Amino acid sequence: MHGPPPEQLLKAKDYKSDVKPIWCAGCGHFAVLSAITKALAHLSLPPEQVALVSGIGCSSRLPAYTHVYGFHGIHGRALPIATGLKVARPDLTVLVTGGDGDGFSIGGNHFMHACRRNLDLTYIVMDNEVYGMTKGQASPTTDPGWEQSRLTPHGTGLPSFNPAAIALAAGAGFIARGFSGDPTSLTDLLIQGIQYPGFSFIHVLSPCVTYHPEQKAWKKTVHEQSQSTTADPVVAAQRIQQSDRMATGLIFKAISQVQQQQHPSKNISLEQISRQFVTHT
Amino acid sequence: MASPALKTTHPGCAQSIVCDGNEAAAWAVALSRPDLVAVYPITPQSSLVEYVSQFIADGKIQAELMNVEGEHSVLSALHGAALAGGRTYTATCGPGLAFMFEPYWRTPGMRLPIVASLVTRDGITPQCVWGGQQDAMTMKETGWIQIYCETVQEVLDTTIMAYRIAEHHDVMLPVNICHDGNYLSYGVTQVDVPEQAAVDDYLGEKDVNWHVALDPLRPMAVDPLTGGAGGIGPSKFVAYRKSLCDGMQNALGVIEQAHQDWADIFGREFAPLVEEYRLDDADYALVTIGSMTGAAKDAVDSAREKGEKVGLIKIKTFRPFPIEAMTRALSKVRAVGVVDRSVHYGWNCGPLYQEVLSCLYRTGKTISARPFIGGLAGADLTEAHFAKAIQATATMWADETTIDSPIWLNEND
């Protein structure tokens, strides 16, 4: 394995793979990928000490585009896979990525239980309110009156899911909302989420320009939250319910009680890892 | 948008349209008048359920559409609706079918006559969104009836027939109509759409929960605890299993009758169980399944022009397995090359090959056989591939040998 030695400052590009994303031009996920690599570079995390686990969907393609360890998992099951990985290798920084369909619909059950289990995972959900990969069906966060899907031509008629409210109710200690159109703030939220010693949930508004072209207007409607972060879940609940769901920032940060077990391999060097893959003749 | 109509051509036909297999299946669903359709999108099924949804939105189907949170919920919702007396439908494939597995293998035991299209897709890993029959074949031991289609018209017609078969009181079993992902799901051709009144006559009165129901007027224990541990002993469990096996065997005759009646009303004949093509004077034959059969028949025709006495056996109904019809067909030749679009792990062959071997024993003859595996992950099976299979089978026929190692037809593609 080649790369800069650990003591050398890593750049965002060191975390990117040479695989070209196949996302549509203008997709919000490009900026999320960029923000993730910038956050990892800011924290100088050695790529071999970071794992990125995803589910299925457009945003779940993200691991292939990074240079960290990645696994493209099962639809809705990114969190259980990441949980198993984190329990076995608590020394690794484990990021989990996916979309609103993957995380809140088919994987909704795991979202709740990952929040309450409170392992030190960072869960980044790119929410564009649509299933993009299967060509534009309504997801749990889709507006009930959205009539552009061929599967629900008269809209779903169902109230949309409020991810931050569910995360809070299920016990998540770190809840933030970011926007792909503001990558600098998003990078900052990702850094804080990775540093938080417990389950951190970062809900990213990431437009789908193909199936939701009207989301281009998010540039105007997304705004910073007016209040500072709270550690009080009652206050957080009230703010989440009163919010227009377009307010970005760190909404809630509890004093985490997580006890992170340390793995003896935490300080293993890149050379030691490399040797595991060398065939001795 | 549904496809525009062409002029009407056949008796019992309302219109001819040009459409793909997914839209053809949706037309069949519309004509079968379901009460509940539950869906979760997955490639290459998505457009099928979108067509169904559009038909419901347009009022063409008086049904409820449930757009639920995953395939496990899809089939569970159909369980509830079927127990309440509703005619139900869904479609899925690949990983979606795998996620559906828990309610899926309960469905036959409860004798729920649910119809589900499998827009067949190859199994992961590695990651793949393309056609293949590994998904359906993985489910062959669960007690669902499995019927594989060759053409888009056959998808439309057989999907309607599926309700007749599933709801027959001697059967009462769920039916999978399998159509090859990509090739049939997106392959466009002209099809005849039957008249609604003729389909209504063909399907008859709906009566789907006479035997098991969630109905306050007929209180009953649905799916009782059997065996030990507080249950009523092994005999009840055995009775359920035997009854399911009986229903499966009864289905063979019901499937044949459903096809015969269809031909009588609509003028289109399909071999219900096993089709024999240029077989009567053949020395040897290919055995095929699904949409690959068209290219295979072309290859047979070309070989015949060169003087090769080759025929073809296509299986349509895979569960229940048509043992007699397959044995009868195999008895006519002295060598067969069996082409599977999936893998039967542990036998180093495809599942169709393994079942053909069982029938060869019943012929009482020594017939050479060899497995071929092709068309995995959406790979093309062309006339050239089948020409290769014919040649290899001809060699076996001449040498009177059986070779169990498979030929992987797309290995170098």
mmCIF file of N, CA and C in Angstrom, chain A residues 56 72-73 75 77 101-102 105-107 131 133-138 149-154 156 158, chain B residues 1 39-43 46-47 49-51 53-54 57-58 65 67-71 99 124 127 129:
data_model
loop_
_atom_site.group_PDB
_atom_site.id
_atom_site.type_symbol
_atom_site.label_atom_id
_atom_site.label_comp_id
_atom_site.label_asym_id
_atom_site.label_seq_id
_atom_site.Cartn_x
_atom_site.Cartn_y
_atom_site.Cartn_z
ATOM 1 N N ILE A 56 -28.078 0.810 0.215
ATOM 2 C CA ILE A 56 -28.309 0.762 -1.230
ATOM 3 C C ILE A 56 -29.053 2.032 -1.646
ATOM 4 N N HIS A 72 -20.275 -1.623 0.682
ATOM 5 C CA HIS A 72 -21.566 -1.285 0.074
ATOM 6 C C HIS A 72 -22.517 -2.405 0.481
ATOM 7 N N GLY A 73 -23.336 -2.145 1.478
ATOM 8 C CA GLY A 73 -24.061 -3.225 2.149
ATOM 9 C C GLY A 73 -25.397 -3.579 1.547
ATOM 10 N N HIS A 75 -29.667 -3.134 1.402
ATOM 11 C CA HIS A 75 -30.627 -2.026 1.465
ATOM 12 C C HIS A 75 -31.208 -1.906 2.879
ATOM 13 N N ARG A 77 -29.607 -1.816 5.678
ATOM 14 C CA ARG A 77 -28.871 -2.513 6.754
ATOM 15 C C ARG A 77 -27.488 -1.926 7.007
ATOM 16 N N GLY A 101 -34.555 6.933 1.754
ATOM 17 C CA GLY A 101 -35.279 5.680 1.563
ATOM 18 C C GLY A 101 -34.618 4.549 2.305
ATOM 19 N N ASP A 102 -33.322 4.471 2.167
ATOM 20 C CA ASP A 102 -32.541 3.419 2.810
ATOM 21 C C ASP A 102 -32.641 3.506 4.336
ATOM 22 N N SER A 105 -36.953 4.247 5.589
ATOM 23 C CA SER A 105 -38.041 3.387 5.138
ATOM 24 C C SER A 105 -37.680 1.935 5.415
ATOM 25 N N ILE A 106 -36.936 1.353 4.486
ATOM 26 C CA ILE A 106 -36.639 -0.078 4.626
ATOM 27 C C ILE A 106 -35.720 -0.335 5.818
ATOM 28 N N GLY A 107 -34.930 0.667 6.205
ATOM 29 C CA GLY A 107 -34.038 0.501 7.348
ATOM 30 C C GLY A 107 -34.469 1.281 8.581
ATOM 31 N N TYR A 131 -36.592 8.223 -3.881
ATOM 32 C CA TYR A 131 -35.765 7.086 -4.290
ATOM 33 C C TYR A 131 -35.230 7.434 -5.682
ATOM 34 N N MET A 133 -32.428 5.973 -7.310
ATOM 35 C CA MET A 133 -31.858 4.901 -8.133
ATOM 36 C C MET A 133 -32.928 4.093 -8.858
ATOM 37 N N THR A 134 -34.105 3.958 -8.258
ATOM 38 C CA THR A 134 -35.199 3.258 -8.944
ATOM 39 C C THR A 134 -36.066 4.245 -9.722
ATOM 40 N N LYS A 135 -35.557 5.437 -9.934
ATOM 41 C CA LYS A 135 -36.138 6.421 -10.843
ATOM 42 C C LYS A 135 -37.363 7.157 -10.307
ATOM 43 N N GLY A 136 -37.241 7.622 -9.065
ATOM 44 C CA GLY A 136 -38.167 8.663 -8.636
ATOM 45 C C GLY A 136 -39.454 8.228 -7.961
ATOM 46 N N GLN A 137 -39.327 7.432 -6.872
ATOM 47 C CA GLN A 137 -40.527 7.113 -6.092
ATOM 48 C C GLN A 137 -40.479 7.844 -4.746
ATOM 49 N N ALA A 138 -41.660 8.005 -4.160
ATOM 50 C CA ALA A 138 -41.760 8.741 -2.901
ATOM 51 C C ALA A 138 -41.077 7.978 -1.770
ATOM 52 N N SER A 149 -44.237 11.576 -8.920
ATOM 53 C CA SER A 149 -43.835 10.171 -8.988
ATOM 54 C C SER A 149 -44.865 9.354 -9.737
ATOM 55 N N ARG A 150 -44.387 8.468 -10.612
ATOM 56 C CA ARG A 150 -45.311 7.608 -11.343
ATOM 57 C C ARG A 150 -45.918 6.553 -10.425
ATOM 58 N N LEU A 151 -45.275 6.321 -9.282
ATOM 59 C CA LEU A 151 -45.832 5.323 -8.367
ATOM 60 C C LEU A 151 -46.945 5.909 -7.508
ATOM 61 N N THR A 152 -46.893 7.213 -7.275
ATOM 62 C CA THR A 152 -47.926 7.870 -6.478
ATOM 63 C C THR A 152 -48.377 9.137 -7.211
ATOM 64 N N PRO A 153 -49.103 8.941 -8.316
ATOM 65 C CA PRO A 153 -49.439 10.099 -9.174
ATOM 66 C C PRO A 153 -50.302 11.148 -8.485
ATOM 67 N N HIS A 154 -51.003 10.761 -7.430
ATOM 68 C CA HIS A 154 -51.802 11.741 -6.688
ATOM 69 C C HIS A 154 -51.167 12.079 -5.342
ATOM 70 N N THR A 156 -48.527 10.856 -1.970
ATOM 71 C CA THR A 156 -48.657 9.755 -1.007
ATOM 72 C C THR A 156 -49.813 9.991 -0.046
ATOM 73 N N LEU A 158 -49.476 10.899 2.788
ATOM 74 C CA LEU A 158 -49.001 10.548 4.131
ATOM 75 C C LEU A 158 -48.093 11.653 4.654
ATOM 76 N N MET B 1 -47.516 6.625 -18.528
ATOM 77 C CA MET B 1 -48.528 6.601 -19.599
ATOM 78 C C MET B 1 -48.606 5.224 -20.212
ATOM 79 N N VAL B 39 -46.591 -2.516 -2.874
ATOM 80 C CA VAL B 39 -45.360 -2.462 -3.670
ATOM 81 C C VAL B 39 -44.216 -1.786 -2.935
ATOM 82 N N TYR B 40 -43.030 -2.156 -3.355
ATOM 83 C CA TYR B 40 -41.794 -1.452 -3.012
ATOM 84 C C TYR B 40 -40.928 -1.514 -4.271
ATOM 85 N N PRO B 41 -40.439 -0.383 -4.751
ATOM 86 C CA PRO B 41 -39.740 -0.398 -6.046
ATOM 87 C C PRO B 41 -38.382 -1.089 -5.979
ATOM 88 N N ILE B 42 -38.057 -1.803 -7.042
ATOM 89 C CA ILE B 42 -36.724 -2.407 -7.171
ATOM 90 C C ILE B 42 -36.455 -2.666 -8.648
ATOM 91 N N THR B 43 -35.250 -2.404 -9.084
ATOM 92 C CA THR B 43 -34.857 -2.665 -10.473
ATOM 93 C C THR B 43 -34.770 -4.175 -10.703
ATOM 94 N N SER B 46 -39.474 -1.870 -11.163
ATOM 95 C CA SER B 46 -40.106 -0.594 -10.789
ATOM 96 C C SER B 46 -41.179 -0.123 -11.762
ATOM 97 N N SER B 47 -40.905 -0.202 -13.067
ATOM 98 C CA SER B 47 -41.890 0.355 -14.007
ATOM 99 C C SER B 47 -43.183 -0.459 -13.986
ATOM 100 N N VAL B 49 -44.771 -1.798 -11.366
ATOM 101 C CA VAL B 49 -45.675 -1.315 -10.318
ATOM 102 C C VAL B 49 -46.081 0.139 -10.560
ATOM 103 N N GLU B 50 -45.256 0.876 -11.294
ATOM 104 C CA GLU B 50 -45.667 2.240 -11.664
ATOM 105 C C GLU B 50 -46.846 2.202 -12.640
ATOM 106 N N TYR B 51 -46.815 1.261 -13.591
ATOM 107 C CA TYR B 51 -47.957 1.117 -14.496
ATOM 108 C C TYR B 51 -49.217 0.740 -13.719
ATOM 109 N N SER B 53 -49.846 1.317 -10.631
ATOM 110 C CA SER B 53 -50.255 2.477 -9.844
ATOM 111 C C SER B 53 -50.994 3.504 -10.701
ATOM 112 N N GLN B 54 -50.493 3.695 -11.928
ATOM 113 C CA GLN B 54 -51.149 4.652 -12.822
ATOM 114 C C GLN B 54 -52.555 4.172 -13.184
ATOM 115 N N ALA B 57 -54.666 4.980 -10.297
ATOM 116 C CA ALA B 57 -54.905 6.428 -10.232
ATOM 117 C C ALA B 57 -55.910 6.865 -11.299
ATOM 118 N N ASP B 58 -55.863 6.207 -12.464
ATOM 119 C CA ASP B 58 -56.767 6.550 -13.563
ATOM 120 C C ASP B 58 -58.156 5.933 -13.399
ATOM 121 N N LEU B 65 -53.792 0.818 -3.445
ATOM 122 C CA LEU B 65 -52.350 0.654 -3.633
ATOM 123 C C LEU B 65 -51.643 1.042 -2.350
ATOM 124 N N ASN B 67 -48.017 1.729 -0.864
ATOM 125 C CA ASN B 67 -46.615 1.992 -1.185
ATOM 126 C C ASN B 67 -45.885 1.914 0.149
ATOM 127 N N VAL B 68 -45.407 0.725 0.516
ATOM 128 C CA VAL B 68 -44.960 0.500 1.891
ATOM 129 C C VAL B 68 -43.444 0.605 2.021
ATOM 130 N N GLU B 69 -42.953 0.304 3.241
ATOM 131 C CA GLU B 69 -41.570 0.630 3.575
ATOM 132 C C GLU B 69 -40.568 -0.474 3.253
ATOM 133 N N GLY B 70 -41.002 -1.555 2.650
ATOM 134 C CA GLY B 70 -40.062 -2.613 2.296
ATOM 135 C C GLY B 70 -40.829 -3.861 1.912
ATOM 136 N N GLU B 71 -40.142 -4.818 1.292
ATOM 137 C CA GLU B 71 -40.814 -5.993 0.754
ATOM 138 C C GLU B 71 -41.393 -6.896 1.846
ATOM 139 N N PHE B 99 -35.564 -10.172 0.901
ATOM 140 C CA PHE B 99 -36.062 -9.479 2.099
ATOM 141 C C PHE B 99 -37.500 -9.909 2.415
ATOM 142 N N ILE B 124 -27.056 -11.241 -5.762
ATOM 143 C CA ILE B 124 -25.788 -10.688 -5.323
ATOM 144 C C ILE B 124 -25.267 -11.611 -4.224
ATOM 145 N N GLN B 127 -22.284 -7.297 -6.556
ATOM 146 C CA GLN B 127 -23.386 -6.392 -6.835
ATOM 147 C C GLN B 127 -23.787 -6.474 -8.300
ATOM 148 N N VAL B 129 -27.471 -5.540 -10.862
ATOM 149 C CA VAL B 129 -28.898 -5.205 -10.958
ATOM 150 C C VAL B 129 -29.505 -5.831 -12.209
#
